[in-house]
Coordinates of C-alpha atoms and ligand atoms in Angstrom, one line a residue:
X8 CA 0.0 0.0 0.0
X9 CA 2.4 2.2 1.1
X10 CA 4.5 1.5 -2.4
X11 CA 1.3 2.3 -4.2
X12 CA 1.3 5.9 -2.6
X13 CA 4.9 6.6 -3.1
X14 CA 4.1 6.0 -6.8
X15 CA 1.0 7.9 -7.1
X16 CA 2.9 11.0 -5.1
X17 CA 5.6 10.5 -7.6
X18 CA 3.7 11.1 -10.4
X19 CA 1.8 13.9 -8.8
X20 CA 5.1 15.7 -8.5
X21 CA 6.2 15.6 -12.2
X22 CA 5.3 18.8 -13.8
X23 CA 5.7 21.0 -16.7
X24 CA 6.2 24.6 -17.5
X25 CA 3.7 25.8 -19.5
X26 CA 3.8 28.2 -21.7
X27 CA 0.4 27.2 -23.8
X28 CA -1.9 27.8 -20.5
X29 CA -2.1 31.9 -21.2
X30 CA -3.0 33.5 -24.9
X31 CA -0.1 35.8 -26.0
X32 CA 1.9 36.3 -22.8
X33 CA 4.8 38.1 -24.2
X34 CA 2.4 40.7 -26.0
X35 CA 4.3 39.8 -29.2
X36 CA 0.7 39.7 -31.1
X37 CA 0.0 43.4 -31.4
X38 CA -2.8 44.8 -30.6
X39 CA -5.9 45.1 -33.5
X40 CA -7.1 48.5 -34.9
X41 CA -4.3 50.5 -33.3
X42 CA -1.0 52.0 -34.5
X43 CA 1.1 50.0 -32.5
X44 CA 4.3 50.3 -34.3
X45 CA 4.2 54.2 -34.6
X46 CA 6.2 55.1 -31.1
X47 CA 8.0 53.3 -28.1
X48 CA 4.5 54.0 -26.1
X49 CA 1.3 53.8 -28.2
X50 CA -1.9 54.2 -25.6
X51 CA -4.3 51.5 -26.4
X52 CA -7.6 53.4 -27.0
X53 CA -11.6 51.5 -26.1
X54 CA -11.9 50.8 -29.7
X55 CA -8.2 48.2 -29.4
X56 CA -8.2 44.7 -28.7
X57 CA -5.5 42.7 -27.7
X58 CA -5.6 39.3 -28.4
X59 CA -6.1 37.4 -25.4
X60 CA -6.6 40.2 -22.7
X61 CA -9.3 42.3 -21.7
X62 CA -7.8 46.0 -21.5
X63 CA -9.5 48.4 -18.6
X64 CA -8.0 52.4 -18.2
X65 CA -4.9 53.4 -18.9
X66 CA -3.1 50.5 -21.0
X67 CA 0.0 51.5 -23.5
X68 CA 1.9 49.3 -26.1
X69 CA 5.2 49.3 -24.9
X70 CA 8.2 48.5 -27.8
X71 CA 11.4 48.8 -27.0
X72 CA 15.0 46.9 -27.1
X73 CA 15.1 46.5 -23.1
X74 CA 13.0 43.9 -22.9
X75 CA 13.6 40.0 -22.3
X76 CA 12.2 39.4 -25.9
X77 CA 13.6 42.2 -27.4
X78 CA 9.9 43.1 -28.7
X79 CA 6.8 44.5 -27.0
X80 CA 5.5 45.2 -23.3
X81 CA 2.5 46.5 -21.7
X82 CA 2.6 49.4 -20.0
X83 CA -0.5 50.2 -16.8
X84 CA -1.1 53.6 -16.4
X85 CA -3.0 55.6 -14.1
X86 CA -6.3 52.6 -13.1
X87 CA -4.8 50.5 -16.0
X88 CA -5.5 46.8 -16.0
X89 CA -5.3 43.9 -18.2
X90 CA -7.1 40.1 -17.7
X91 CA -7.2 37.2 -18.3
X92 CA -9.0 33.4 -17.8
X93 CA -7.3 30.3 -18.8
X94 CA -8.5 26.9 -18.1
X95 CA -7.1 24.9 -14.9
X96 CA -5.5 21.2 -16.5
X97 CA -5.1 18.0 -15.0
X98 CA -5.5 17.3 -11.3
X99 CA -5.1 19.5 -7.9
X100 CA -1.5 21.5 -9.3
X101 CA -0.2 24.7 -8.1
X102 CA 0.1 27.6 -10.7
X103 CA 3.0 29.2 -9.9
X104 CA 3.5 32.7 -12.5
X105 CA 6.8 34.2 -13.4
X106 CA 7.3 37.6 -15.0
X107 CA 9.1 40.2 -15.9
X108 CA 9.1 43.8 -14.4
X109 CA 10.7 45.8 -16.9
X110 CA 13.0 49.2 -15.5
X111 CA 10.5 52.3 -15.8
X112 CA 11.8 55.6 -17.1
X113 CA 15.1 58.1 -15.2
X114 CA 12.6 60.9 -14.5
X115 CA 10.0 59.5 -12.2
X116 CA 9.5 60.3 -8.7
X117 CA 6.9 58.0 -7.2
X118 CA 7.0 54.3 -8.5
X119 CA 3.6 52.8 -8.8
X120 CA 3.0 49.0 -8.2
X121 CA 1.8 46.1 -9.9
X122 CA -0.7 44.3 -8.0
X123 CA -1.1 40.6 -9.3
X124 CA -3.8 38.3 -8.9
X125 CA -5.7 35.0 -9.0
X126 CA -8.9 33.9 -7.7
X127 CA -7.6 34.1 -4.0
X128 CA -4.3 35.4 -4.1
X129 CA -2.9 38.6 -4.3
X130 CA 0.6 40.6 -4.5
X131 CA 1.9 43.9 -4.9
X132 CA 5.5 43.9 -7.2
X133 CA 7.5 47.4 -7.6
X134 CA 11.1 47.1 -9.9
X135 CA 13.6 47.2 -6.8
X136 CA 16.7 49.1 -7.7
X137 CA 19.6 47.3 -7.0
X138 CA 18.7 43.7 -8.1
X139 CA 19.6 43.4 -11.0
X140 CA 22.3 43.9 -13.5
X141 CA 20.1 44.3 -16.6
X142 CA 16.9 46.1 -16.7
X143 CA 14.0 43.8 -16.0
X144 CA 13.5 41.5 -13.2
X145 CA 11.8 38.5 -12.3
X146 CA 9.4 38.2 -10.3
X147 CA 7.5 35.4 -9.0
X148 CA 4.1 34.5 -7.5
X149 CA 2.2 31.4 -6.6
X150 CA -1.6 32.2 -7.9
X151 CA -3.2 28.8 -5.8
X152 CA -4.4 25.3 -7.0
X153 CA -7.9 24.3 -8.7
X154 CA -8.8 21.6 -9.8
X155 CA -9.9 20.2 -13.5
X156 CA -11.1 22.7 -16.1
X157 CA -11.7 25.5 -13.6
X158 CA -11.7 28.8 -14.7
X159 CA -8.8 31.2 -13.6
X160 CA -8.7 34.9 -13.9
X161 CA -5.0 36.2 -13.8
X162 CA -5.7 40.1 -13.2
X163 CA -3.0 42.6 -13.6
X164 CA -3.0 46.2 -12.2
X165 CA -1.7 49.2 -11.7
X166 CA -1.6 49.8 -7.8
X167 CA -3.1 53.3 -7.4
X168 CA -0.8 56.2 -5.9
X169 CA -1.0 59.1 -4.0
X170 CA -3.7 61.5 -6.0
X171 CA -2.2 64.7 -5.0
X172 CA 1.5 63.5 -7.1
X173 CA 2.8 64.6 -10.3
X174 CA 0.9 61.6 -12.5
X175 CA 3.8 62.9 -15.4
X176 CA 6.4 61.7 -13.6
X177 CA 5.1 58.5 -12.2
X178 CA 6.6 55.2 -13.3
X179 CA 3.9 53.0 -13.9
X180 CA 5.3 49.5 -14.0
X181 CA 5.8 47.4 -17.4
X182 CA 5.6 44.0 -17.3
X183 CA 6.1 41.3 -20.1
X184 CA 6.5 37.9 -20.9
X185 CA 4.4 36.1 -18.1
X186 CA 5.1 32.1 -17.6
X187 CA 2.9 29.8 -15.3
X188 CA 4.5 26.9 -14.2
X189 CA 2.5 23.5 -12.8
X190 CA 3.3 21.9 -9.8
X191 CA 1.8 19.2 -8.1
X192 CA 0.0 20.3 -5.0
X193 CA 1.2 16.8 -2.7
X194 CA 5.7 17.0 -3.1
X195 CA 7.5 13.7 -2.6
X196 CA 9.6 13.6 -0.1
X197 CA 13.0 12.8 -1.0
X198 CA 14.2 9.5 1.0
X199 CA 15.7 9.9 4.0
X200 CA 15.2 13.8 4.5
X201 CA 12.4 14.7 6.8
X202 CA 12.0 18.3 4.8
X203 CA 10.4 18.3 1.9
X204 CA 11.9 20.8 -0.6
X205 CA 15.3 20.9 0.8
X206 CA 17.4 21.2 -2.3
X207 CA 14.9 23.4 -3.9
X208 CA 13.9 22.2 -6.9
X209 CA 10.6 23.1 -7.0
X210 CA 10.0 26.7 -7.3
X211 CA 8.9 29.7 -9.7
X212 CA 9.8 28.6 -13.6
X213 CA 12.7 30.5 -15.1
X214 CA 11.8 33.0 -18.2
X215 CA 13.4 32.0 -21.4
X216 CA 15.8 34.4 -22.0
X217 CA 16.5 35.6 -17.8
X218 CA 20.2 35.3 -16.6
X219 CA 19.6 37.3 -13.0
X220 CA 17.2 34.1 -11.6
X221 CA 13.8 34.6 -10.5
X222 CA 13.1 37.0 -7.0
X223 CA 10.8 35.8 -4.0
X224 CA 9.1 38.6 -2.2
X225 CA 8.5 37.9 1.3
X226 CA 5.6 35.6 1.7
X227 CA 4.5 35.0 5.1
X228 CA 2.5 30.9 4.3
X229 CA 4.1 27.8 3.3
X230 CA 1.5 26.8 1.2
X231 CA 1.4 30.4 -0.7
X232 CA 4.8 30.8 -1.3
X233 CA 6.2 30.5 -4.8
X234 CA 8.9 28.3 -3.1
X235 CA 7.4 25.4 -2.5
X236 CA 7.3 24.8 1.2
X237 CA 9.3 27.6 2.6
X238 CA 8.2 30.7 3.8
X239 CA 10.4 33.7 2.1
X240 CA 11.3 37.0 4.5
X241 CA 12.8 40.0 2.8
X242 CA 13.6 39.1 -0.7
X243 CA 15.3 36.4 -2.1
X244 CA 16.8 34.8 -5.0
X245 CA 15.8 31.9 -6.9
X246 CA 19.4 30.9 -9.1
X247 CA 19.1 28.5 -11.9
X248 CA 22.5 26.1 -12.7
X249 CA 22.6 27.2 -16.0
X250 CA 23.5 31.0 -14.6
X251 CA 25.2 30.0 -11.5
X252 CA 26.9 28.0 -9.4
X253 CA 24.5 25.7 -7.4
X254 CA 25.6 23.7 -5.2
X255 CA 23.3 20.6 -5.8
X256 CA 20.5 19.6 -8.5
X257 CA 19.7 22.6 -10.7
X258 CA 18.1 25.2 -8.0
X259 CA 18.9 27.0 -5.1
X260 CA 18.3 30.0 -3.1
X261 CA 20.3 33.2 -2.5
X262 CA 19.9 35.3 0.3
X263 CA 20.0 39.4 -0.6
X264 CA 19.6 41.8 2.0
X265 CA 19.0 44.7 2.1
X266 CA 17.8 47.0 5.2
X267 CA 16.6 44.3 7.4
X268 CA 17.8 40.2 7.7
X269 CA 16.1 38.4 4.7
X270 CA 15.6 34.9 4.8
X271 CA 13.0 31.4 4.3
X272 CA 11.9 29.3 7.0
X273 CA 10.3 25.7 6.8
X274 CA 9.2 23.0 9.0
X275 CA 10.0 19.3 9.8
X276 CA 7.6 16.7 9.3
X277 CA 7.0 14.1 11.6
X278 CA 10.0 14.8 13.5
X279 CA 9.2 12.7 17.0
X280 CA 9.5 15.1 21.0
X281 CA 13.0 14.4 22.5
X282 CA 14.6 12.9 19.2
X283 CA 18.3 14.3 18.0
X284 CA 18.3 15.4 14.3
X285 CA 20.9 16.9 12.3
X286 CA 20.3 19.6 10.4
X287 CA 22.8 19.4 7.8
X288 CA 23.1 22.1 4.3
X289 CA 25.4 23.9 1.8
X290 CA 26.4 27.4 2.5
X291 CA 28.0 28.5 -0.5
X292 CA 28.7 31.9 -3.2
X293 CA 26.5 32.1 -6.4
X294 CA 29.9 32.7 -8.8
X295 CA 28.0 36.0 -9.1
X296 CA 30.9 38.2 -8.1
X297 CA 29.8 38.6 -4.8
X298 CA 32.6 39.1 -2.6
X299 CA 32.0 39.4 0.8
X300 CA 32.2 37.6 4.4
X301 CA 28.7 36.1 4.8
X302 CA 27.2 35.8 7.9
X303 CA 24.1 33.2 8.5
X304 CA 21.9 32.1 11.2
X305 CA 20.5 29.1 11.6
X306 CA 17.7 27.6 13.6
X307 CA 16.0 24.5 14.7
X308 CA 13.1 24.8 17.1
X309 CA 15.7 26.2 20.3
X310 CA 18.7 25.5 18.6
X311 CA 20.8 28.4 16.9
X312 CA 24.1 29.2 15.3
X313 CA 25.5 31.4 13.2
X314 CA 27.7 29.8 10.8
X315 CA 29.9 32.2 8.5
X316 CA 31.9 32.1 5.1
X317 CA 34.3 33.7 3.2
X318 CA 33.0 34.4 -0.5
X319 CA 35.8 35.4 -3.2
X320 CA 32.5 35.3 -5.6
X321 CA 33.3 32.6 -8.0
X322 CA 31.1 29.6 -6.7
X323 CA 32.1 28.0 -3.4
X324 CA 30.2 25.8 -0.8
X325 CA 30.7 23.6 2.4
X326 CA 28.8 21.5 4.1
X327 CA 27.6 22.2 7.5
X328 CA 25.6 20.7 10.4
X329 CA 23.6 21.9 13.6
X330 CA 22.4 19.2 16.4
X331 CA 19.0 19.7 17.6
X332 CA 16.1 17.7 19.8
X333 CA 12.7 18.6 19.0
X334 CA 10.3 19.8 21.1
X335 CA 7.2 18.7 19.0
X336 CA 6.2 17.0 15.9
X337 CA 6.9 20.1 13.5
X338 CA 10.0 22.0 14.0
X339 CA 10.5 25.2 12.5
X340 CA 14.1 25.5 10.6
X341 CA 14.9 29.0 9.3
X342 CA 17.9 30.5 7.7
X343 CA 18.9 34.4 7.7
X344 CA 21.3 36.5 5.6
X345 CA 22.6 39.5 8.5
X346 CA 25.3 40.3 5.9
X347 CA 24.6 43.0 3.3
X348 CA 26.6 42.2 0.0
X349 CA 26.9 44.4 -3.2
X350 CA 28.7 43.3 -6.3
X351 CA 31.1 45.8 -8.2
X352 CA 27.7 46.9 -10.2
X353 CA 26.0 47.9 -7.0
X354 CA 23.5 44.4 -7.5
X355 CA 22.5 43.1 -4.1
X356 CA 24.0 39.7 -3.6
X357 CA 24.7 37.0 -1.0
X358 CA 24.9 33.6 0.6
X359 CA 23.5 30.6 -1.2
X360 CA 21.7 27.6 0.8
X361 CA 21.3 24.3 -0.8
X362 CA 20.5 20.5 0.2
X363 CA 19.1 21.2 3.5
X364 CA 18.6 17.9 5.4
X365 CA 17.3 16.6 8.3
X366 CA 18.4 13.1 9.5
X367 CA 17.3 11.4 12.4
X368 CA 20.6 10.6 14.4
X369 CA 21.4 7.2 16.0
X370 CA 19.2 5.5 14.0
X371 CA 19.1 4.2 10.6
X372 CA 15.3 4.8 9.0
X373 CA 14.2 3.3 6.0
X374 CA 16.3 5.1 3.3
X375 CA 15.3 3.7 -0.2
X376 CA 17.1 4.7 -3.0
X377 CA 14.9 7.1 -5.1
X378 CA 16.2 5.3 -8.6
X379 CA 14.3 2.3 -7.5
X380 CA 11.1 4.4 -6.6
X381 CA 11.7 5.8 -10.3
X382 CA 12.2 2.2 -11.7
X383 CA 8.7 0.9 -10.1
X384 CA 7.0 4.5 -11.3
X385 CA 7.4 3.6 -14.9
X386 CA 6.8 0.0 -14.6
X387 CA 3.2 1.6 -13.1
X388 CA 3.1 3.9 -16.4
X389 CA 4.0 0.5 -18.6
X390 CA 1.3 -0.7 -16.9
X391 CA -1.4 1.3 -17.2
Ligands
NAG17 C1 0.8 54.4 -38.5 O1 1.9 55.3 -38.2 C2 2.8 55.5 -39.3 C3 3.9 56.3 -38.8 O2 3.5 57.3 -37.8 C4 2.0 56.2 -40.4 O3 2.8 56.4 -41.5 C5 0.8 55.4 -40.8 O4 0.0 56.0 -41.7 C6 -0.1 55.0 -39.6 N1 -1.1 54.1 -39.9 C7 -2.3 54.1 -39.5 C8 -3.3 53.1 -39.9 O5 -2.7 55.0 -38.7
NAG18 C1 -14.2 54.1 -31.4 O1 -14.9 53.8 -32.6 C2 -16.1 54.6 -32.8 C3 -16.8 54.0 -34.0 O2 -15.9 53.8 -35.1 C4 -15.7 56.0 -32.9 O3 -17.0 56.8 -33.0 C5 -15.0 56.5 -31.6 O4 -14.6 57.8 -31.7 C6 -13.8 55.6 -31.4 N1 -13.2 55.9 -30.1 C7 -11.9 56.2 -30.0 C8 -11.5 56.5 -28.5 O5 -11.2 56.3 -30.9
NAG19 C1 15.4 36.1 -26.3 O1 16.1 37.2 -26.8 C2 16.2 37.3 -28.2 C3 17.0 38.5 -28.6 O2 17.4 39.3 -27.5 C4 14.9 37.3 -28.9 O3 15.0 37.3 -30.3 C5 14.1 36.0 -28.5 O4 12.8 36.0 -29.0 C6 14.0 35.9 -27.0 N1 13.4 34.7 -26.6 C7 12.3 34.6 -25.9 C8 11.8 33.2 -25.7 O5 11.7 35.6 -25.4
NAG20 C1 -11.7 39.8 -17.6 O1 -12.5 39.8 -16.4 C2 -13.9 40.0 -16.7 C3 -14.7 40.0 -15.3 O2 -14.0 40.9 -14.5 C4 -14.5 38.9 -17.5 O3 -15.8 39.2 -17.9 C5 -13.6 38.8 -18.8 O4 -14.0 37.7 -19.6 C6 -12.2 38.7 -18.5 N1 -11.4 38.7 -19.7 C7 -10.7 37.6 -20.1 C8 -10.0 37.8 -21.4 O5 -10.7 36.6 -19.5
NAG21 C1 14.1 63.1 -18.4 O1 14.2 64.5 -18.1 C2 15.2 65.2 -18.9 C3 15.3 66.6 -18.4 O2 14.1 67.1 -18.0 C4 14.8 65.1 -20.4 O3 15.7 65.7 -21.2 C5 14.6 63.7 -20.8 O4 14.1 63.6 -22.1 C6 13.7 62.9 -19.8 N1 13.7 61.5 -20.2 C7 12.5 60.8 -20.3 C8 12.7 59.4 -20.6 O5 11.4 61.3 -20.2
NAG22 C1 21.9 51.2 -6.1 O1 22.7 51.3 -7.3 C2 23.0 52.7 -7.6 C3 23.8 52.7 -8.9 O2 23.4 51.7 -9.8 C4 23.8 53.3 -6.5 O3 24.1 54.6 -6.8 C5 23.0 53.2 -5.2 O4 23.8 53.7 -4.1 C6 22.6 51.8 -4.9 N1 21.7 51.7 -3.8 C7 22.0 51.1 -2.7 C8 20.9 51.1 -1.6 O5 23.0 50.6 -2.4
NAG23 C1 1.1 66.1 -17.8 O1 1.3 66.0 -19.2 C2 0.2 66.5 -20.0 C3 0.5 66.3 -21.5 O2 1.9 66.2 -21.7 C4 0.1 68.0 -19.7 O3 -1.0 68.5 -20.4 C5 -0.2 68.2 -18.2 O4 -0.3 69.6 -17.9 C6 0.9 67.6 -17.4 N1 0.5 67.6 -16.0 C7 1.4 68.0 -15.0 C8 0.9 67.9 -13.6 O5 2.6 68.2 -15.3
NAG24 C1 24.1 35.9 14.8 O1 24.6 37.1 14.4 C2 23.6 38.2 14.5 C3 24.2 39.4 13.8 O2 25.5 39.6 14.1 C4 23.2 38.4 15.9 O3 22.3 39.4 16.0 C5 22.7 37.1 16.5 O4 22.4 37.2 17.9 C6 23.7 35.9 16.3 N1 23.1 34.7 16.7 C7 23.7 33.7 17.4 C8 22.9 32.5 17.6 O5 24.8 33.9 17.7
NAG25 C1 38.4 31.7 -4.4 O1 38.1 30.6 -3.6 C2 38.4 29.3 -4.1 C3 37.9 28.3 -3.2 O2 37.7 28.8 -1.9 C4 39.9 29.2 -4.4 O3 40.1 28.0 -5.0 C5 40.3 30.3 -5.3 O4 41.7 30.3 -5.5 C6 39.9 31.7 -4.8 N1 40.2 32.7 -5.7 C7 40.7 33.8 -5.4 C8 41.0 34.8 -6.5 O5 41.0 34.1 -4.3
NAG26 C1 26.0 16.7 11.5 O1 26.4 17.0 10.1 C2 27.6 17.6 9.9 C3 27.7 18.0 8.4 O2 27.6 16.9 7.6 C4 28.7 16.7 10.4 O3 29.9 17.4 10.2 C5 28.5 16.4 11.9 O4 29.4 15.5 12.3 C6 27.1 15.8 12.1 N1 26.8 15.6 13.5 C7 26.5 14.4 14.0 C8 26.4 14.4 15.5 O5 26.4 13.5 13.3
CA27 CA1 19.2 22.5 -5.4

């Protein structure tokens, strides 16, 4: 029985990106009845469609050669907002959106927001100076799980600003090329690890063409965060392996702060009162020139330690450990960046954490090799 649930969590857990879910995400189909090609903004008027969105207030046709597809944006103006529905597929998954926040104009004063939501989920995004060496971002957000054919409206808009400021010389955010990603709502839990999501490889999907990762605001819930499992505080850094140097599988986080301590927290399942664990993980540099002497604490229920490193910037990481008993089934693990790092381009940088683990100690559980869970999987799949 308890095979049969390993497989069917298994192949809850396989997902995709997809890119086919949302009509025209990267605004690349222009808009109809509209000049669209006759300036860098073109104001989309009552009589303009765009194909796939349904256009409210303020809305302009962004093109420009700053963007991740070298092509077209949309620009939200004063109560601009764009929708819309797409069609929830398979079972209970996660739709976790990625997208890119493009760098409004030199001469603005106020920056308005982007406020981003699904069904019952919201978030507010603002470009953050200082994030980024080129000039978009990405940013991240986890819009909830439905089931089957359920319809989802992804609304985007302009967060209103103070009515007394210069409107002229607002930056009104431009966002483009959106990407939702499918997760399955139950993770597997990797053998003999009692977090789930400890090497983080499932999180936001990376946009085609984006070599600065993907950034986590804070997010307060496990269960709403775009990183699966852990709970994000300040902003973080989702790095990819094909940009960076990560330490295991093909993900990992990166810790960036800024004013205050950022950080994630998770907990432990089924952890047993009075048990030792160790809490083992990576502490490492991103190979992103980030040179520095990182310093981050670690906790498990009432154990702490800071634990620190020396970062030359061109991808480094060592293995660590902290003891701990716990107090109660779920244990709350958290990790904090209290170093502020800056690369030579003034981009906000810091400590990676990768493979986080927690092993029971003095005993051997039942570790099974995840090749052979993979092996009996596909034999399933043959055999349906
Ligand atoms: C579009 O703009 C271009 C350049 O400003 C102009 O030559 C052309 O006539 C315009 N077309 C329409 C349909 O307005
Ligand atoms: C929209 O089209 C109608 C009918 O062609 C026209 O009367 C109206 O002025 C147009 N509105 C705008 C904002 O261009
Ligand atoms: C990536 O960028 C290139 C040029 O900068 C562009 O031609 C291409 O369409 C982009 N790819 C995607 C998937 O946006
Ligand atoms: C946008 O939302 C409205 C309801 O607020 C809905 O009627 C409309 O169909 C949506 N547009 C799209 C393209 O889904
Ligand atoms: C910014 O302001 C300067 C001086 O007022 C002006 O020359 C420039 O064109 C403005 N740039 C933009 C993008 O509006
Ligand atoms: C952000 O970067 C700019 C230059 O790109 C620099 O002048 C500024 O001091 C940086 N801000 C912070 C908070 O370090
Ligand atoms: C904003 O710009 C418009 C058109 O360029 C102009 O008519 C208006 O007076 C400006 N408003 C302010 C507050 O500068
Ligand atoms: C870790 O370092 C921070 C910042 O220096 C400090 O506030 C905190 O008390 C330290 N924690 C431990 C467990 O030593
Ligand atoms: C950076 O650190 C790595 C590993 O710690 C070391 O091998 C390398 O020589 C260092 N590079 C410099 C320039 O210090
Ligand atoms: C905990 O893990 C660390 C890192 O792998 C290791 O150095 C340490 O010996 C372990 N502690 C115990 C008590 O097993
Ligand atoms: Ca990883």
């Amino acid at each position: 029985m308890i095979w049969f649930q390993r497989i069917f969590l298994l192949l809850l857990v396989s997902w995709v990106a997809s890119s086919d879910l949302l009509e025209n995400p990267d605004f690349e189909s222009p808009p109809k009845n509209s000049n669209a090609s006759s300036g860098p903004f073109v104001l989309l008027d009552q009589n303009t469609t765009l194909p796939g969105w349904t256009l409210q207030g303020t809305v302009q046709y962004v093109t420009s050669l700053e963007l991740p597809d070298n092509g077209h944006a949309i620009q939200l103006g004063e109560d601009g907002k764009i929708n819309q529905t797409f069609i929830a597929k398979g079972g209970d998954v996660n739709y976790i959106l990625t997208f890119a926040l493009i760098r409004p104009g030199q001469n603005c004063s106020t920056s308005a927001g982007l406020s981003v939501s699904g069904p019952d989920s919201n978030a507010v995004f603002s470009y953050q100076q200082n994030y980024s060496k080129v000039s978009w971002q990405s940013y991240s957000h986890n819009l909830g799980s439905w089931g089957n054919d359920e319809p989802i409206n992804l609304v985007l808009e302009s967060q209103a600003i103070d009515s007394d400021s210069d409107t002229n010389s607002t930056c009104w955010p431009i966002i483009d090329t959106l990407l939702i990603k499918t997760v399955g709502v139950t993770l597997v839990q990797d053998s003999g690890n009692l977090l789930i999501n400890g090497g983080f490889e499932s999180g936001p999907g990376f946009l085609p063409n984006s070599t600065d990762g993907v950034l986590i605001d804070a997010v307060p819930s496990l269960i709403q965060s775009a990183l699966r499992q852990w709970s994000v505080i300040g902003t973080v850094r989702y790095i990819d392996s094909k940009h960076f140097h990560v330490p295991e599988g093909k993900a990992a986080i990166e810790i960036m702060s800024h004013t205050a301590p950022s950080g994630i927290q998770t907990a432990t399942k089924d952890t047993s009162e009075g048990s030792r664990y160790n809490l083992t993980f990576t502490l490492g540099d991103a190979n992103d020139a980030c040179i520095g002497h990182f310093v981050v604490g670690v906790q498990a229920g009432s154990a702490a330690q800071n634990f620190t490193l020396d970062s030359n910037g061109t991808g480094s990481g060592e293995k660590f450990g902290l003891v701990f008993e716990a107090d109660k089934d779920a244990v709350q693990i958290s990790f904090t960046s209290y170093s502020v790092t800056m690369t030579k381009e003034d981009v906000l940088c810091g400590p990676v954490i990768d493979e986080v683990i927690v092993h029971h100690l003095g005993g051997t559980a039942s570790v099974k090799p995840t090749w052979l869970l993979l092996i009996i999987a596909l034999l399933y799949v043959a055999v349906l």
